[in-house]
XYZ file of C-alpha atoms in Angstrom:
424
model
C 0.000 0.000 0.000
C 1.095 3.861 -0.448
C 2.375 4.901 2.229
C 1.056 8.172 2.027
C -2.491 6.361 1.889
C -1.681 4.086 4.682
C -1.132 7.129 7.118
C -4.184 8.779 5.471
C -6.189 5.789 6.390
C -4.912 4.924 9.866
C -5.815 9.467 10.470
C -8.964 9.076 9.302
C -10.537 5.870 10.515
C -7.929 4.873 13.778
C -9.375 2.779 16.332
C -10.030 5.783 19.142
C -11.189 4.468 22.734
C -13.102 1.439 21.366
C -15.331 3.572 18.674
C -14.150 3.629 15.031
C -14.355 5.818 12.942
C -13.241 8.663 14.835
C -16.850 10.766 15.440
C -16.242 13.637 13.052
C -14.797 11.491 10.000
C -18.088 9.857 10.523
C -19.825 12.872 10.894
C -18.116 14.160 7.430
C -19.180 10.596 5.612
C -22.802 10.934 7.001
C -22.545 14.778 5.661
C -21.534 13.700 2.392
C -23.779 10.555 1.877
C -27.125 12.810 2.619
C -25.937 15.155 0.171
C -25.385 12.880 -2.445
C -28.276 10.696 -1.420
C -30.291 14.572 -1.746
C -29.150 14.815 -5.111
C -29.856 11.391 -6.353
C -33.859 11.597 -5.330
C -34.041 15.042 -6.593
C -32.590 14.151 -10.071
C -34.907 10.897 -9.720
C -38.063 12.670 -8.827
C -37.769 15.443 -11.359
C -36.873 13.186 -14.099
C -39.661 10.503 -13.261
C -42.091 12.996 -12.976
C -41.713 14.862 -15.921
C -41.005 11.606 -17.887
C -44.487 10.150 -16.234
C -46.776 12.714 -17.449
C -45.008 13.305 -20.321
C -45.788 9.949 -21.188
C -49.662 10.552 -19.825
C -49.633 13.464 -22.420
C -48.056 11.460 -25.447
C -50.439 8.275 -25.050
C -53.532 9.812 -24.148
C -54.109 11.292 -27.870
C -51.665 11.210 -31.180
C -48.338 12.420 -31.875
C -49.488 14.535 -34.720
C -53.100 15.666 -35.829
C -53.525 16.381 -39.790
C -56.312 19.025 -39.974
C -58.052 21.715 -42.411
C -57.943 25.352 -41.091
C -59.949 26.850 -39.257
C -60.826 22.977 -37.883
C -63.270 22.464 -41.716
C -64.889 18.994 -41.785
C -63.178 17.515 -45.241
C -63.949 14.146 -47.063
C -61.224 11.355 -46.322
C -59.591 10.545 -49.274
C -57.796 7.003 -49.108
C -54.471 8.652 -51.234
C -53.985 10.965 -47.961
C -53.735 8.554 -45.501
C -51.579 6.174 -47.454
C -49.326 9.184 -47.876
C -49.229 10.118 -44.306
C -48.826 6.367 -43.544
C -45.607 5.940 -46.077
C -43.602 8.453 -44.359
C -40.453 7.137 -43.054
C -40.673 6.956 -39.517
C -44.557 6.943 -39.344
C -46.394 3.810 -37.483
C -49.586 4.416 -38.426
C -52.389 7.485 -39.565
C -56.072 7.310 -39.534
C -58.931 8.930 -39.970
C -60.955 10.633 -36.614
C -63.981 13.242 -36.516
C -64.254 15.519 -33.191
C -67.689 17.098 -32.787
C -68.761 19.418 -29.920
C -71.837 18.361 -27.374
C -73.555 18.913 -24.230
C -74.409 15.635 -22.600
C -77.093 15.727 -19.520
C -76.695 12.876 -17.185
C -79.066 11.257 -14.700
C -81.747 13.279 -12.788
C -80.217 14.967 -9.361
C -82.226 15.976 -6.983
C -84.381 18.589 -7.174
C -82.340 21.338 -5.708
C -79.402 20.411 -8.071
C -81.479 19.986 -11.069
C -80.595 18.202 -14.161
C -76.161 17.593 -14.899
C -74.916 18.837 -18.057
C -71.552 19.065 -19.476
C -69.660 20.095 -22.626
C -68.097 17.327 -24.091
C -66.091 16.759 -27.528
C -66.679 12.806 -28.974
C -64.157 11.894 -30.996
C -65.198 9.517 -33.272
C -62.088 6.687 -34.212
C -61.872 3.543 -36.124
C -62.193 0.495 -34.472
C -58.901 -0.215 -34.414
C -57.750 2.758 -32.699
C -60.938 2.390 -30.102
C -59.263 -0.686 -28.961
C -55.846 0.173 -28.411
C -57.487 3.094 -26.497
C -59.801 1.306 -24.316
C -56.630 -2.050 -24.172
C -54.352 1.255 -22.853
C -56.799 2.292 -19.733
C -57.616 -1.349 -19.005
C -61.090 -1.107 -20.327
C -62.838 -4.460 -21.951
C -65.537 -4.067 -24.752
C -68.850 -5.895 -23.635
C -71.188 -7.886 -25.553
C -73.732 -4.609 -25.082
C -71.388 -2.105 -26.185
C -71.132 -3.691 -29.563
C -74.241 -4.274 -30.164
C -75.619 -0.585 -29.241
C -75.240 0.211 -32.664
C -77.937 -1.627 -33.740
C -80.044 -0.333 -30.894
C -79.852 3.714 -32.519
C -77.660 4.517 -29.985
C -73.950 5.618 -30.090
C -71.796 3.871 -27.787
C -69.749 6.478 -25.492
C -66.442 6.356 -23.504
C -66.547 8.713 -20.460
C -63.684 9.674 -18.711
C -64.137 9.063 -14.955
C -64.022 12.767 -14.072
C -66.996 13.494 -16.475
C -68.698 9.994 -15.518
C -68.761 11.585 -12.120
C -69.964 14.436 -12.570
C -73.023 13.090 -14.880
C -73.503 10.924 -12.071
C -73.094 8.344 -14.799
C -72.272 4.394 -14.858
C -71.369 2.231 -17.569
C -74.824 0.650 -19.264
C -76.740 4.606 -18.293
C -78.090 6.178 -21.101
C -76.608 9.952 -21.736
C -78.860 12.583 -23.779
C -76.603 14.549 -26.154
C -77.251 17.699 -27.923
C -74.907 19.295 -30.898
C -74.787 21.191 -33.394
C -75.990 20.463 -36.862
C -74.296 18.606 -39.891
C -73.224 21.986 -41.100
C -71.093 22.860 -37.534
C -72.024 26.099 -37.061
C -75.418 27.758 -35.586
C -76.333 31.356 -35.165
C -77.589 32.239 -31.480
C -79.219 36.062 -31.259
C -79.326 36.825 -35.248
C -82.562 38.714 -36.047
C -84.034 35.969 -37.434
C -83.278 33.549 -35.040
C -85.854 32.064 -33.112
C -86.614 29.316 -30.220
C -88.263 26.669 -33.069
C -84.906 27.439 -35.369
C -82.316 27.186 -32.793
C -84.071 24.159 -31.517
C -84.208 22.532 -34.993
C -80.138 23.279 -35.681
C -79.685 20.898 -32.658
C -78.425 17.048 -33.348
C -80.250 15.555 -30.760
C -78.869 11.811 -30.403
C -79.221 9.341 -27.208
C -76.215 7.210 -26.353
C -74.987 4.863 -23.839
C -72.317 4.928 -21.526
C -70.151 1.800 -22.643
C -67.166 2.268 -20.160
C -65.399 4.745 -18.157
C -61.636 5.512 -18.213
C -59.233 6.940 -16.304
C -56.213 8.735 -17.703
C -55.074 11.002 -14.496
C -55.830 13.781 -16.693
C -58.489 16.332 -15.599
C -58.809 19.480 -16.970
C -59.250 19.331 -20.889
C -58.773 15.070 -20.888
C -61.316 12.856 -18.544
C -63.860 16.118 -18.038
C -64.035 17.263 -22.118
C -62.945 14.234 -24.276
C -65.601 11.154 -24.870
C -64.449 8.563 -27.124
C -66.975 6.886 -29.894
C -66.936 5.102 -33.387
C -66.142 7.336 -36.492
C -68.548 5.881 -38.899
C -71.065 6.032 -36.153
C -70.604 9.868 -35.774
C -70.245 9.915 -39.544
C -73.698 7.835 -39.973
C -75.493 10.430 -38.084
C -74.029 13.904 -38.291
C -71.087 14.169 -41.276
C -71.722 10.989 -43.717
C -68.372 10.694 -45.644
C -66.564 13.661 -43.661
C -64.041 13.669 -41.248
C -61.805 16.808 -39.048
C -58.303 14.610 -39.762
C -55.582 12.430 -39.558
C -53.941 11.150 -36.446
C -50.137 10.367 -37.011
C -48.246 8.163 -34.811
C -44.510 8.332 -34.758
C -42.230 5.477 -33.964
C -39.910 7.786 -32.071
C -41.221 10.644 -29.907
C -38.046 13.078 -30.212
C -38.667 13.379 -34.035
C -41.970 14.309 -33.811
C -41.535 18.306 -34.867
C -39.442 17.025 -37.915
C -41.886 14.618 -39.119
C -44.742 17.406 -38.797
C -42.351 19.506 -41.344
C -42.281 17.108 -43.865
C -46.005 16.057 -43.316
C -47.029 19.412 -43.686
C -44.792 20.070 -46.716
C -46.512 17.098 -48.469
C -50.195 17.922 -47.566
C -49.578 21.603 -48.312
C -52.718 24.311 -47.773
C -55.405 24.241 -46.661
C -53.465 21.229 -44.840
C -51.875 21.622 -41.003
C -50.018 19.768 -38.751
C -50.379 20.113 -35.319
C -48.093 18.366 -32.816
C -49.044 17.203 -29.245
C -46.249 19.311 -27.785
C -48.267 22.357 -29.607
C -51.533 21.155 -28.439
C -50.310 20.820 -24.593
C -47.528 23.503 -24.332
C -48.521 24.783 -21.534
C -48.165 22.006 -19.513
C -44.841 20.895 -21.577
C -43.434 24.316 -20.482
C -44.660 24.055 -17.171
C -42.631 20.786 -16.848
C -39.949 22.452 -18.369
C -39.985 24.923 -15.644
C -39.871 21.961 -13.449
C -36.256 20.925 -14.873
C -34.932 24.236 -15.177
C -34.763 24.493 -11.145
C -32.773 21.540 -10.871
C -29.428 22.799 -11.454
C -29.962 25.368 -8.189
C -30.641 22.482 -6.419
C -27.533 20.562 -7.300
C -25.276 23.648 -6.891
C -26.903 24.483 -2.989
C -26.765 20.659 -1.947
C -23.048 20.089 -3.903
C -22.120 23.650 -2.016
C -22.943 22.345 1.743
C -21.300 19.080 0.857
C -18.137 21.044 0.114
C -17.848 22.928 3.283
C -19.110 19.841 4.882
C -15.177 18.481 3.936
C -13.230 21.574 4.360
C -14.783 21.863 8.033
C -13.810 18.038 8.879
C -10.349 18.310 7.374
C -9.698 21.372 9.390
C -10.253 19.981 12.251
C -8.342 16.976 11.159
C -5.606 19.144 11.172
C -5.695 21.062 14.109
C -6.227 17.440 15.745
C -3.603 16.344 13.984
C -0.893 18.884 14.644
C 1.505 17.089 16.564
C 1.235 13.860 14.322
C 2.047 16.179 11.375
C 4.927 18.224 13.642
C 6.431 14.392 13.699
C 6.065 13.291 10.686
C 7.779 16.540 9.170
C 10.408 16.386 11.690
C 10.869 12.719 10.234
C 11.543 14.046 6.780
C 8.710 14.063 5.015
C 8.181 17.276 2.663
C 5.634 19.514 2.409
C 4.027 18.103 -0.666
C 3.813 14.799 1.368
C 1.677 15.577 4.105
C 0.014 17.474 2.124
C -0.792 14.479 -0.405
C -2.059 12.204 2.980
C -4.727 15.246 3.651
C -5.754 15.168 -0.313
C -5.964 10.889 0.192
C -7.898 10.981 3.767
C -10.237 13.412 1.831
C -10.325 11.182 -0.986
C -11.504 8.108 1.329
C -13.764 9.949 3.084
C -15.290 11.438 -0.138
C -15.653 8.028 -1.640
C -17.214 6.555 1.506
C -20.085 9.070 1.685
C -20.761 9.338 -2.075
C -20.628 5.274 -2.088
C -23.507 4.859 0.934
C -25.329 8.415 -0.117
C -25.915 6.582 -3.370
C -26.748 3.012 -2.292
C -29.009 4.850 0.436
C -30.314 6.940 -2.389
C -31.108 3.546 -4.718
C -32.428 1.581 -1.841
C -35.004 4.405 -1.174
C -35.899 4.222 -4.548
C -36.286 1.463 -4.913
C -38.596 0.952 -1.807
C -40.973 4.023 -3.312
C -41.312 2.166 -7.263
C -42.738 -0.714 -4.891
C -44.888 0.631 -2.020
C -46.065 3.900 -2.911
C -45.907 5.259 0.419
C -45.608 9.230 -0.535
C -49.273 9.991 -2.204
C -49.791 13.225 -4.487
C -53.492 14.530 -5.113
C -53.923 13.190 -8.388
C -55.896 16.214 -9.811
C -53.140 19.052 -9.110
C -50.116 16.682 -10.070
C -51.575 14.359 -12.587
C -50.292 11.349 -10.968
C -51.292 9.771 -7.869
C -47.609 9.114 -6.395
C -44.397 10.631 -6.454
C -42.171 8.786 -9.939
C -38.607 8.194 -9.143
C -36.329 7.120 -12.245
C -33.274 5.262 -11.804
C -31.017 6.437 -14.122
C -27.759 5.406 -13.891
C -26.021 7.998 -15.516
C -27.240 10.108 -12.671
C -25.587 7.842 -10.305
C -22.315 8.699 -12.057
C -22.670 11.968 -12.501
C -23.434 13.180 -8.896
C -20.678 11.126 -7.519
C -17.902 12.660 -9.928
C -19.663 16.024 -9.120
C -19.056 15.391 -5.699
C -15.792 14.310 -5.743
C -14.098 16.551 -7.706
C -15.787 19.400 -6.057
C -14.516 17.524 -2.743
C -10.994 16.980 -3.911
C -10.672 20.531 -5.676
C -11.389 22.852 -1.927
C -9.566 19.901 0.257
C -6.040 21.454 -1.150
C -6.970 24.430 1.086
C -7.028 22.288 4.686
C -4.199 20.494 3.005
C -2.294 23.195 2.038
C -2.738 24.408 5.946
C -1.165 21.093 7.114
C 1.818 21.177 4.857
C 2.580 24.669 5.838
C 3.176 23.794 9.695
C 6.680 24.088 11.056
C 8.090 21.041 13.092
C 8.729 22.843 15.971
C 5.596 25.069 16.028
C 3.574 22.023 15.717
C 5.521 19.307 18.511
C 5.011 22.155 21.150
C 1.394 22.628 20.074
């Protein structure tokens, strides 16, 4: 062994009265490993919750929508799709129609009167239906696919609107729209009651199943999922309000949108999830942006967390470093058994901050224990992603940070005269 390491060792974790390590070694090592430990959850937290609803964001509708301006009904042409679908890097594109509603619900009680909500059905093919309703855990009944037949258009509620309806799957839901033509005049002078009540699309359906997404505002209370040609059948025969693109890689989905929309052309749009949501993409971006204070403040009281313990190495360690200069060994010597004790005790708190760190992470992904309110934070526990590279990261952080200030304590210990330090 170096011998400069061996004394480094035998300074910093000595047998002293029966308790090793000596208290404030293990003081600095418990320091250390919080810190670390600190960073490691924070990194894991912020990453696994923006990555979690992130993820929420990207399933819950398509990567890219293919629409008309100013959101014009159009007639589905077969050549379209097949050119949306042949772009390189495209999984699939189909057709979908969106029209608007208000859907009244059960009967309250009297003092609460009748429940009504706005609601936009989006009418899908029936393959997309069922990787929608296979996504949220939701099996298709014998009922639900016969409704059809019965004049009625089966529905998929999302469990905030369900609730609100005071709604269950197999109740019937009244729904009012506009008419085939999407648009209807309210106060014109020649509107009255009998023509604003005959521009309605008044249509019964029946609540097939309920889904949850952790989603409220503008997902489970607004968006009700149905069959495209049984919208079409009813309101829009042959039309449809476009395409929705899925990508077989999320990070390219602004440069497939490009070429998409260079192909389509006008009246032609793309319109990419990250534009549909960005407030709530930026507001997660806000979310990483305050991580690097964090690692700076929690790296910075790690850092005086080493100078302090070396320090007081030294001034415990005066007379051991009067001897050993008195023994003949120079300057840059003692002060390279300071740099190596910092160096062990550095590794030993980075090493159990991040095992600590992984265990506790580990424990969470399992249990669950910390709960969030699932309406504020779209998720009903606190995420925590291991990511190794994290692992690595914080622990060269903190040891070069470590290493870098420990040349000031060290620098103090090789600058001690013999004779000033034996008679200390």
């Amino acid at each position: 062994m170096n011998p400069m390491l061996y004394i480094a060792k035998r300074f910093a974790f000595r047998e002293r009265n029966g308790s090793k390590p000596a208290f404030i070694v293990l003081a600095s090592v418990t320091g250390i490993a919080v810190g670390t430990a600190a960073l490691i959850l924070t990194l894991s937290i912020v990453k696994g919750f923006a990555t979690s609803v992130e993820n929420k964001l990207i399933s819950f509708t398509s990567h890219i929508q293919v629409r008309q301006t100013d959101k014009q009904y159009f007639t589905g042409s077969r050549y379209d799709q097949r050119l949306l679908a042949d772009t390189p890097g495209v999984v699939s594109a189909s057709p979908f129609l969106e029209k608007n509603f208000m859907l009244q619900g059960r009967k309250r009680t009297p003092e609460e009167g009748l429940a009504v909500r706005p609601a936009v059905i989006k009418g899908v093919t029936e393959n997309e239906k069922m990787l929608f309703l296979e996504r949220y855990g939701i099996r298709e009944t014998q009922i639900a696919r016969n409704i059809e037949n019965k004049d009625m258009l089966s529905l998929y509620l999302g469990k905030s609107m369900a609730e609100k309806l005071g709604v269950k799957p197999g109740d019937k839901v009244l729904l009012a729209g506009l008419d085939k033509t999407g648009t209807m005049e309210i106060g014109g002078k020649n509107q009255d009651i009998v023509g604003l009540l005959s521009s309605l699309d008044l249509e019964t359906g029946l609540v097939s199943g309920i889904y949850e997404s952790g989603l409220q505002d503008g997902f489970d209370d607004t968006v009700v999922l149905g069959s495209i040609e049984a919208l079409q059948r009813r309101f829009n025969p042959g039309m449809i309000s476009g395409y929705d693109i899925e990508v077989q890689d999320a990070r390219i989905i602004g440069s497939i949108a490009q070429e998409l929309s260079e192909k389509l052309e006008f009246p032609f749009y793309t319109y990419t999830v990250f534009e549909r949501y960005a407030n709530l993409f930026e507001w997660l971006k806000l979310q990483k942006n305050i991580t690097p204070l964090l690692i700076i403040t929690i790296t910075i009281v790690a850092v005086f967390n080493i100078i302090s313990t070396l320090l007081v190495l030294v001034i415990e360690k005066t007379r051991e470093i009067g001897m050993l200069a008195a023994l003949g060994l120079e300057p840059r010597q003692i002060s390279r058994i300071f740099l190596s004790q910092s160096l062990l005790i550095a590794l030993a708190g980075i090493s159990s901050g991040a095992v600590f760190a992984l265990l506790l992470t580990l424990f969470e992904q399992r249990f669950h224990l910390i709960r969030l309110p699932e309406k504020s934070y779209f998720i009903s526990y606190v995420p925590l992603m291991i990511d190794p590279f994290d692992y690595l990261m914080v622990g060269l952080a903190v040891l070069v940070l470590t290493m870098l200030f420990a040349f000031i304590p060290a620098r103090i210990a090789s600058s001690l005269k013999p004779g000033t330090a034996l008679t200390t």
